[in-house]
PDB file of C-alpha atoms and ligand atoms in Angstrom:
ATOM      1  CA  UNK Y   1      -6.555  10.632  -6.446  1.00  0.00           C
ATOM      2  CA  UNK Y   2      -3.213  12.362  -6.152  1.00  0.00           C
ATOM      3  CA  UNK Y   3       0.041  11.362  -4.692  1.00  0.00           C
ATOM      4  CA  UNK Y   4      -0.599  13.881  -1.918  1.00  0.00           C
ATOM      5  CA  UNK Y   5      -3.468  11.742  -0.784  1.00  0.00           C
ATOM      6  CA  UNK Y   6      -1.095   8.853  -0.032  1.00  0.00           C
ATOM      7  CA  UNK Y   7       0.369   9.311   3.363  1.00  0.00           C
ATOM      8  CA  UNK Y   8       1.654   7.645   6.442  1.00  0.00           C
ATOM      9  CA  UNK Y   9      -1.263   7.171   8.983  1.00  0.00           C
ATOM     10  CA  UNK Y  10      -0.410   6.785  12.551  1.00  0.00           C
ATOM     11  CA  UNK Y  11      -2.612   4.163  14.151  1.00  0.00           C
ATOM     12  CA  UNK Y  12      -3.805   3.982  17.821  1.00  0.00           C
ATOM     13  CA  UNK Y  13      -1.152   2.494  20.110  1.00  0.00           C
ATOM     14  CA  UNK Y  14      -2.029   1.151  23.606  1.00  0.00           C
ATOM     15  CA  UNK Y  15       1.279   1.241  25.497  1.00  0.00           C
ATOM     16  CA  UNK Y  16       1.627  -1.611  27.933  1.00  0.00           C
ATOM     17  CA  UNK Y  17       4.552  -3.033  29.899  1.00  0.00           C
ATOM     18  CA  UNK Y  18       3.220  -6.485  28.734  1.00  0.00           C
ATOM     19  CA  UNK Y  19       3.619  -5.356  25.065  1.00  0.00           C
ATOM     20  CA  UNK Y  20       2.004  -2.731  22.924  1.00  0.00           C
ATOM     21  CA  UNK Y  21      -1.308  -3.137  21.108  1.00  0.00           C
ATOM     22  CA  UNK Y  22      -2.444  -1.473  17.830  1.00  0.00           C
ATOM     23  CA  UNK Y  23      -5.833  -1.778  16.162  1.00  0.00           C
ATOM     24  CA  UNK Y  24      -7.423  -0.830  12.871  1.00  0.00           C
ATOM     25  CA  UNK Y  25     -11.183  -0.271  12.486  1.00  0.00           C
ATOM     26  CA  UNK Y  26     -12.334  -0.147   8.866  1.00  0.00           C
ATOM     27  CA  UNK Y  27     -13.050   3.551   7.739  1.00  0.00           C
ATOM     28  CA  UNK Y  28     -12.416   4.920  11.259  1.00  0.00           C
ATOM     29  CA  UNK Y  29      -8.665   4.645  10.909  1.00  0.00           C
ATOM     30  CA  UNK Y  30      -8.136   4.126   7.171  1.00  0.00           C
ATOM     31  CA  UNK Y  31     -10.196   5.694   4.215  1.00  0.00           C
ATOM     32  CA  UNK Y  32     -11.941   2.449   3.115  1.00  0.00           C
ATOM     33  CA  UNK Y  33     -13.539  -0.784   4.275  1.00  0.00           C
ATOM     34  CA  UNK Y  34     -11.342  -3.797   4.368  1.00  0.00           C
ATOM     35  CA  UNK Y  35     -12.351  -6.834   2.246  1.00  0.00           C
ATOM     36  CA  UNK Y  36      -8.999  -8.584   2.037  1.00  0.00           C
ATOM     37  CA  UNK Y  37      -5.785  -8.966   4.016  1.00  0.00           C
ATOM     38  CA  UNK Y  38      -2.559 -10.436   2.543  1.00  0.00           C
ATOM     39  CA  UNK Y  39       1.078 -10.413   3.579  1.00  0.00           C
ATOM     40  CA  UNK Y  40       4.468 -10.793   2.139  1.00  0.00           C
ATOM     41  CA  UNK Y  41       7.150 -12.720   4.191  1.00  0.00           C
ATOM     42  CA  UNK Y  42      10.354 -14.659   3.703  1.00  0.00           C
ATOM     43  CA  UNK Y  43      11.296 -11.949   1.211  1.00  0.00           C
ATOM     44  CA  UNK Y  44      14.903 -12.756   0.045  1.00  0.00           C
ATOM     45  CA  UNK Y  45      17.460  -9.975   0.290  1.00  0.00           C
ATOM     46  CA  UNK Y  46      17.554  -7.672  -2.639  1.00  0.00           C
ATOM     47  CA  UNK Y  47      14.086  -8.774  -3.901  1.00  0.00           C
ATOM     48  CA  UNK Y  48      11.615  -6.215  -5.311  1.00  0.00           C
ATOM     49  CA  UNK Y  49       7.745  -6.720  -5.064  1.00  0.00           C
ATOM     50  CA  UNK Y  50       4.842  -4.896  -6.582  1.00  0.00           C
ATOM     51  CA  UNK Y  51       5.628  -3.085  -9.872  1.00  0.00           C
ATOM     52  CA  UNK Y  52       2.047  -2.574 -10.728  1.00  0.00           C
ATOM     53  CA  UNK Y  53      -0.930  -0.236 -10.211  1.00  0.00           C
ATOM     54  CA  UNK Y  54      -4.561  -0.749  -9.376  1.00  0.00           C
ATOM     55  CA  UNK Y  55      -7.473   0.816 -11.234  1.00  0.00           C
ATOM     56  CA  UNK Y  56      -9.728   1.099  -8.272  1.00  0.00           C
ATOM     57  CA  UNK Y  57      -8.242  -0.793  -5.249  1.00  0.00           C
ATOM     58  CA  UNK Y  58      -7.358   1.194  -2.088  1.00  0.00           C
ATOM     59  CA  UNK Y  59      -4.710  -0.373   0.064  1.00  0.00           C
ATOM     60  CA  UNK Y  60      -2.994   0.200   3.440  1.00  0.00           C
ATOM     61  CA  UNK Y  61       0.498  -1.181   3.957  1.00  0.00           C
ATOM     62  CA  UNK Y  62       1.978  -1.899   7.323  1.00  0.00           C
ATOM     63  CA  UNK Y  63       5.477  -3.168   8.307  1.00  0.00           C
ATOM     64  CA  UNK Y  64       4.332  -5.728  10.896  1.00  0.00           C
ATOM     65  CA  UNK Y  65       7.991  -6.649  11.506  1.00  0.00           C
ATOM     66  CA  UNK Y  66      11.258  -5.321  10.153  1.00  0.00           C
ATOM     67  CA  UNK Y  67      11.309  -2.650   7.480  1.00  0.00           C
ATOM     68  CA  UNK Y  68      11.093  -1.926   3.775  1.00  0.00           C
ATOM     69  CA  UNK Y  69      10.467   0.992   1.297  1.00  0.00           C
ATOM     70  CA  UNK Y  70       7.380   1.668  -0.828  1.00  0.00           C
ATOM     71  CA  UNK Y  71       7.869   3.825  -3.910  1.00  0.00           C
ATOM     72  CA  UNK Y  72       4.695   5.457  -5.260  1.00  0.00           C
ATOM     73  CA  UNK Y  73       4.576   6.981  -8.637  1.00  0.00           C
ATOM     74  CA  UNK Y  74       1.455   8.818 -10.122  1.00  0.00           C
ATOM     75  CA  UNK Y  75       2.793   8.740 -13.608  1.00  0.00           C
ATOM     76  CA  UNK Y  76       4.411  12.075 -13.118  1.00  0.00           C
ATOM     77  CA  UNK Y  77       6.026  12.248  -9.661  1.00  0.00           C
ATOM     78  CA  UNK Y  78       7.543   9.581  -7.402  1.00  0.00           C
ATOM     79  CA  UNK Y  79       7.770   9.398  -3.609  1.00  0.00           C
ATOM     80  CA  UNK Y  80       9.656   6.908  -1.423  1.00  0.00           C
ATOM     81  CA  UNK Y  81       8.283   5.924   1.923  1.00  0.00           C
ATOM     82  CA  UNK Y  82      10.275   3.927   4.583  1.00  0.00           C
ATOM     83  CA  UNK Y  83       8.041   1.718   6.742  1.00  0.00           C
ATOM     84  CA  UNK Y  84       9.471   0.416   9.902  1.00  0.00           C
ATOM     85  CA  UNK Y  85       6.888   0.767  12.655  1.00  0.00           C
ATOM     86  CA  UNK Y  86       3.861  -1.598  13.217  1.00  0.00           C
ATOM     87  CA  UNK Y  87       1.788   1.416  14.468  1.00  0.00           C
ATOM     88  CA  UNK Y  88       2.218   3.300  11.158  1.00  0.00           C
ATOM     89  CA  UNK Y  89       0.832   2.403   7.753  1.00  0.00           C
ATOM     90  CA  UNK Y  90       0.907   3.866   4.269  1.00  0.00           C
ATOM     91  CA  UNK Y  91      -2.376   4.613   2.533  1.00  0.00           C
ATOM     92  CA  UNK Y  92      -2.045   3.843  -1.188  1.00  0.00           C
ATOM     93  CA  UNK Y  93      -4.866   5.445  -3.362  1.00  0.00           C
ATOM     94  CA  UNK Y  94      -6.018   3.812  -6.636  1.00  0.00           C
ATOM     95  CA  UNK Y  95      -4.032   4.634  -9.848  1.00  0.00           C
ATOM     96  CA  UNK Y  96      -0.606   4.612  -8.101  1.00  0.00           C
ATOM     97  CA  UNK Y  97       2.260   2.673  -9.599  1.00  0.00           C
ATOM     98  CA  UNK Y  98       4.067   1.057  -6.709  1.00  0.00           C
ATOM     99  CA  UNK Y  99       7.062  -1.084  -5.923  1.00  0.00           C
ATOM    100  CA  UNK Y 100       8.554  -2.338  -2.654  1.00  0.00           C
ATOM    101  CA  UNK Y 101      12.244  -2.744  -1.998  1.00  0.00           C
ATOM    102  CA  UNK Y 102      14.883  -2.514   0.684  1.00  0.00           C
ATOM    103  CA  UNK Y 103      13.342  -5.363   2.696  1.00  0.00           C
ATOM    104  CA  UNK Y 104      15.140  -6.008   5.943  1.00  0.00           C
ATOM    105  CA  UNK Y 105      15.677  -9.671   6.935  1.00  0.00           C
ATOM    106  CA  UNK Y 106      12.553 -11.019   8.656  1.00  0.00           C
ATOM    107  CA  UNK Y 107      10.378  -8.202   7.263  1.00  0.00           C
ATOM    108  CA  UNK Y 108       6.665  -8.938   7.141  1.00  0.00           C
ATOM    109  CA  UNK Y 109       4.511  -6.596   4.924  1.00  0.00           C
ATOM    110  CA  UNK Y 110       0.789  -6.768   5.712  1.00  0.00           C
ATOM    111  CA  UNK Y 111      -1.509  -5.241   3.081  1.00  0.00           C
ATOM    112  CA  UNK Y 112      -5.189  -4.294   3.774  1.00  0.00           C
ATOM    113  CA  UNK Y 113      -7.221  -4.045   0.639  1.00  0.00           C
ATOM    114  CA  UNK Y 114     -10.565  -2.642  -0.260  1.00  0.00           C
ATOM    115  CA  UNK Y 115     -11.627  -5.475  -2.587  1.00  0.00           C
ATOM    116  CA  UNK Y 116     -11.159  -9.193  -3.214  1.00  0.00           C
ATOM    117  CA  UNK Y 117      -8.248 -10.144  -5.549  1.00  0.00           C
ATOM    118  CA  UNK Y 118      -9.107  -9.274  -9.159  1.00  0.00           C
ATOM    119  CA  UNK Y 119      -6.440  -9.514 -11.831  1.00  0.00           C
ATOM    120  CA  UNK Y 120      -8.637  -7.213 -14.089  1.00  0.00           C
ATOM    121  CA  UNK Y 121      -7.945  -4.324 -11.656  1.00  0.00           C
ATOM    122  CA  UNK Y 122      -4.174  -4.467 -12.245  1.00  0.00           C
ATOM    123  CA  UNK Y 123      -2.024  -2.428 -14.592  1.00  0.00           C
ATOM    124  CA  UNK Y 124       1.142  -4.621 -14.933  1.00  0.00           C
ATOM    125  CA  UNK Y 125       2.644  -2.564 -17.699  1.00  0.00           C
ATOM    126  CA  UNK Y 126       4.022   0.959 -16.775  1.00  0.00           C
ATOM    127  CA  UNK Y 127       3.279   2.364 -20.241  1.00  0.00           C
ATOM    128  CA  UNK Y 128      -0.348   1.282 -20.057  1.00  0.00           C
ATOM    129  CA  UNK Y 129      -0.580   2.693 -16.588  1.00  0.00           C
ATOM    130  CA  UNK Y 130       0.599   6.103 -17.726  1.00  0.00           C
ATOM    131  CA  UNK Y 131      -1.773   6.046 -20.682  1.00  0.00           C
ATOM    132  CA  UNK Y 132      -4.523   5.087 -18.187  1.00  0.00           C
ATOM    133  CA  UNK Y 133      -3.630   8.155 -15.977  1.00  0.00           C
ATOM    134  CA  UNK Y 134      -3.762  10.515 -18.916  1.00  0.00           C
ATOM    135  CA  UNK Y 135      -7.168   9.102 -20.100  1.00  0.00           C
ATOM    136  CA  UNK Y 136      -8.577   9.460 -16.560  1.00  0.00           C
ATOM    137  CA  UNK Y 137      -7.244  13.134 -16.366  1.00  0.00           C
ATOM    138  CA  UNK Y 138      -8.619  13.785 -19.898  1.00  0.00           C
ATOM    139  CA  UNK Y 139     -12.020  12.610 -19.061  1.00  0.00           C
ATOM    140  CA  UNK Y 140     -12.141  14.886 -16.054  1.00  0.00           C
ATOM    141  CA  UNK Y 141     -11.212  18.004 -18.093  1.00  0.00           C
TER     142      UNK Y 141
HETATM  143  P1  TYD G   1       1.200  -9.648  -7.100  1.00  0.00           P
HETATM  144  O1  TYD G   1       0.021  -8.814  -6.660  1.00  0.00           O
HETATM  145  O2  TYD G   1       1.771  -9.618  -8.335  1.00  0.00           O
HETATM  146  O3  TYD G   1       2.274  -9.672  -5.919  1.00  0.00           O
HETATM  147  P2  TYD G   1       3.315  -8.384  -5.468  1.00  0.00           P
HETATM  148  O4  TYD G   1       2.554  -7.147  -5.774  1.00  0.00           O
HETATM  149  O5  TYD G   1       3.542  -8.438  -4.097  1.00  0.00           O
HETATM  150  O6  TYD G   1       4.614  -8.614  -6.248  1.00  0.00           O
HETATM  151  O7  TYD G   1       0.688 -11.257  -6.816  1.00  0.00           O
HETATM  152  C1  TYD G   1       1.523 -12.271  -6.874  1.00  0.00           C
HETATM  153  C2  TYD G   1       0.662 -13.580  -7.288  1.00  0.00           C
HETATM  154  O8  TYD G   1      -0.195 -13.853  -6.132  1.00  0.00           O
HETATM  155  C3  TYD G   1      -0.236 -13.340  -8.458  1.00  0.00           C
HETATM  156  O9  TYD G   1      -0.163 -14.668  -9.171  1.00  0.00           O
HETATM  157  C4  TYD G   1      -1.557 -13.199  -7.936  1.00  0.00           C
HETATM  158  C5  TYD G   1      -1.585 -13.908  -6.554  1.00  0.00           C
HETATM  159  N1  TYD G   1      -2.355 -13.219  -5.518  1.00  0.00           N
HETATM  160  C6  TYD G   1      -3.600 -13.815  -5.179  1.00  0.00           C
HETATM  161  O10 TYD G   1      -3.987 -14.861  -5.625  1.00  0.00           O
HETATM  162  N2  TYD G   1      -4.298 -13.094  -4.286  1.00  0.00           N
HETATM  163  C7  TYD G   1      -3.939 -11.977  -3.651  1.00  0.00           C
HETATM  164  O11 TYD G   1      -4.684 -11.393  -2.789  1.00  0.00           O
HETATM  165  C8  TYD G   1      -2.737 -11.339  -4.125  1.00  0.00           C
HETATM  166  C9  TYD G   1      -2.311 -10.081  -3.579  1.00  0.00           C
HETATM  167  C10 TYD G   1      -1.951 -12.014  -5.095  1.00  0.00           C
END
């Protein structure tokens, strides 16, 4: 998967004077089936989260409240995304190093994930991640 596969997806939005409504239906709106939902909240000012990559996990990140940035790095190039709308989300393909920063106060970051939590799926060392990217590319050549 390439960095260009990771993009902001605009979700359906039902406008209503009583309040807007957005929904997400598995692979209809995001490119995977959801097995897990987790969220970050009460993030102190100046904190960074993430700083890891996943071997096979697909994720979709939504700023449910407030705003923050997600920086994606495919081992070669980096891209920074600003999330600040609850009807938008960022699709993060497997094998992308990511960190989250620039959290506004009260920000809530919801993550939809394609699998249950599995520590064995993580790269927590950037050097190992880059070596992993090279070995995946090498095996495809
Ligand atoms: P981690 O993925 O490192 O958080 P972040 O990417 O936001 O900085 O996870 C932090 C801790 O929480 C780690 O001990 C694993 C645990 N955890 C779970 O038990 N289940 C989960 O679904 C997630 C995402 C983390």
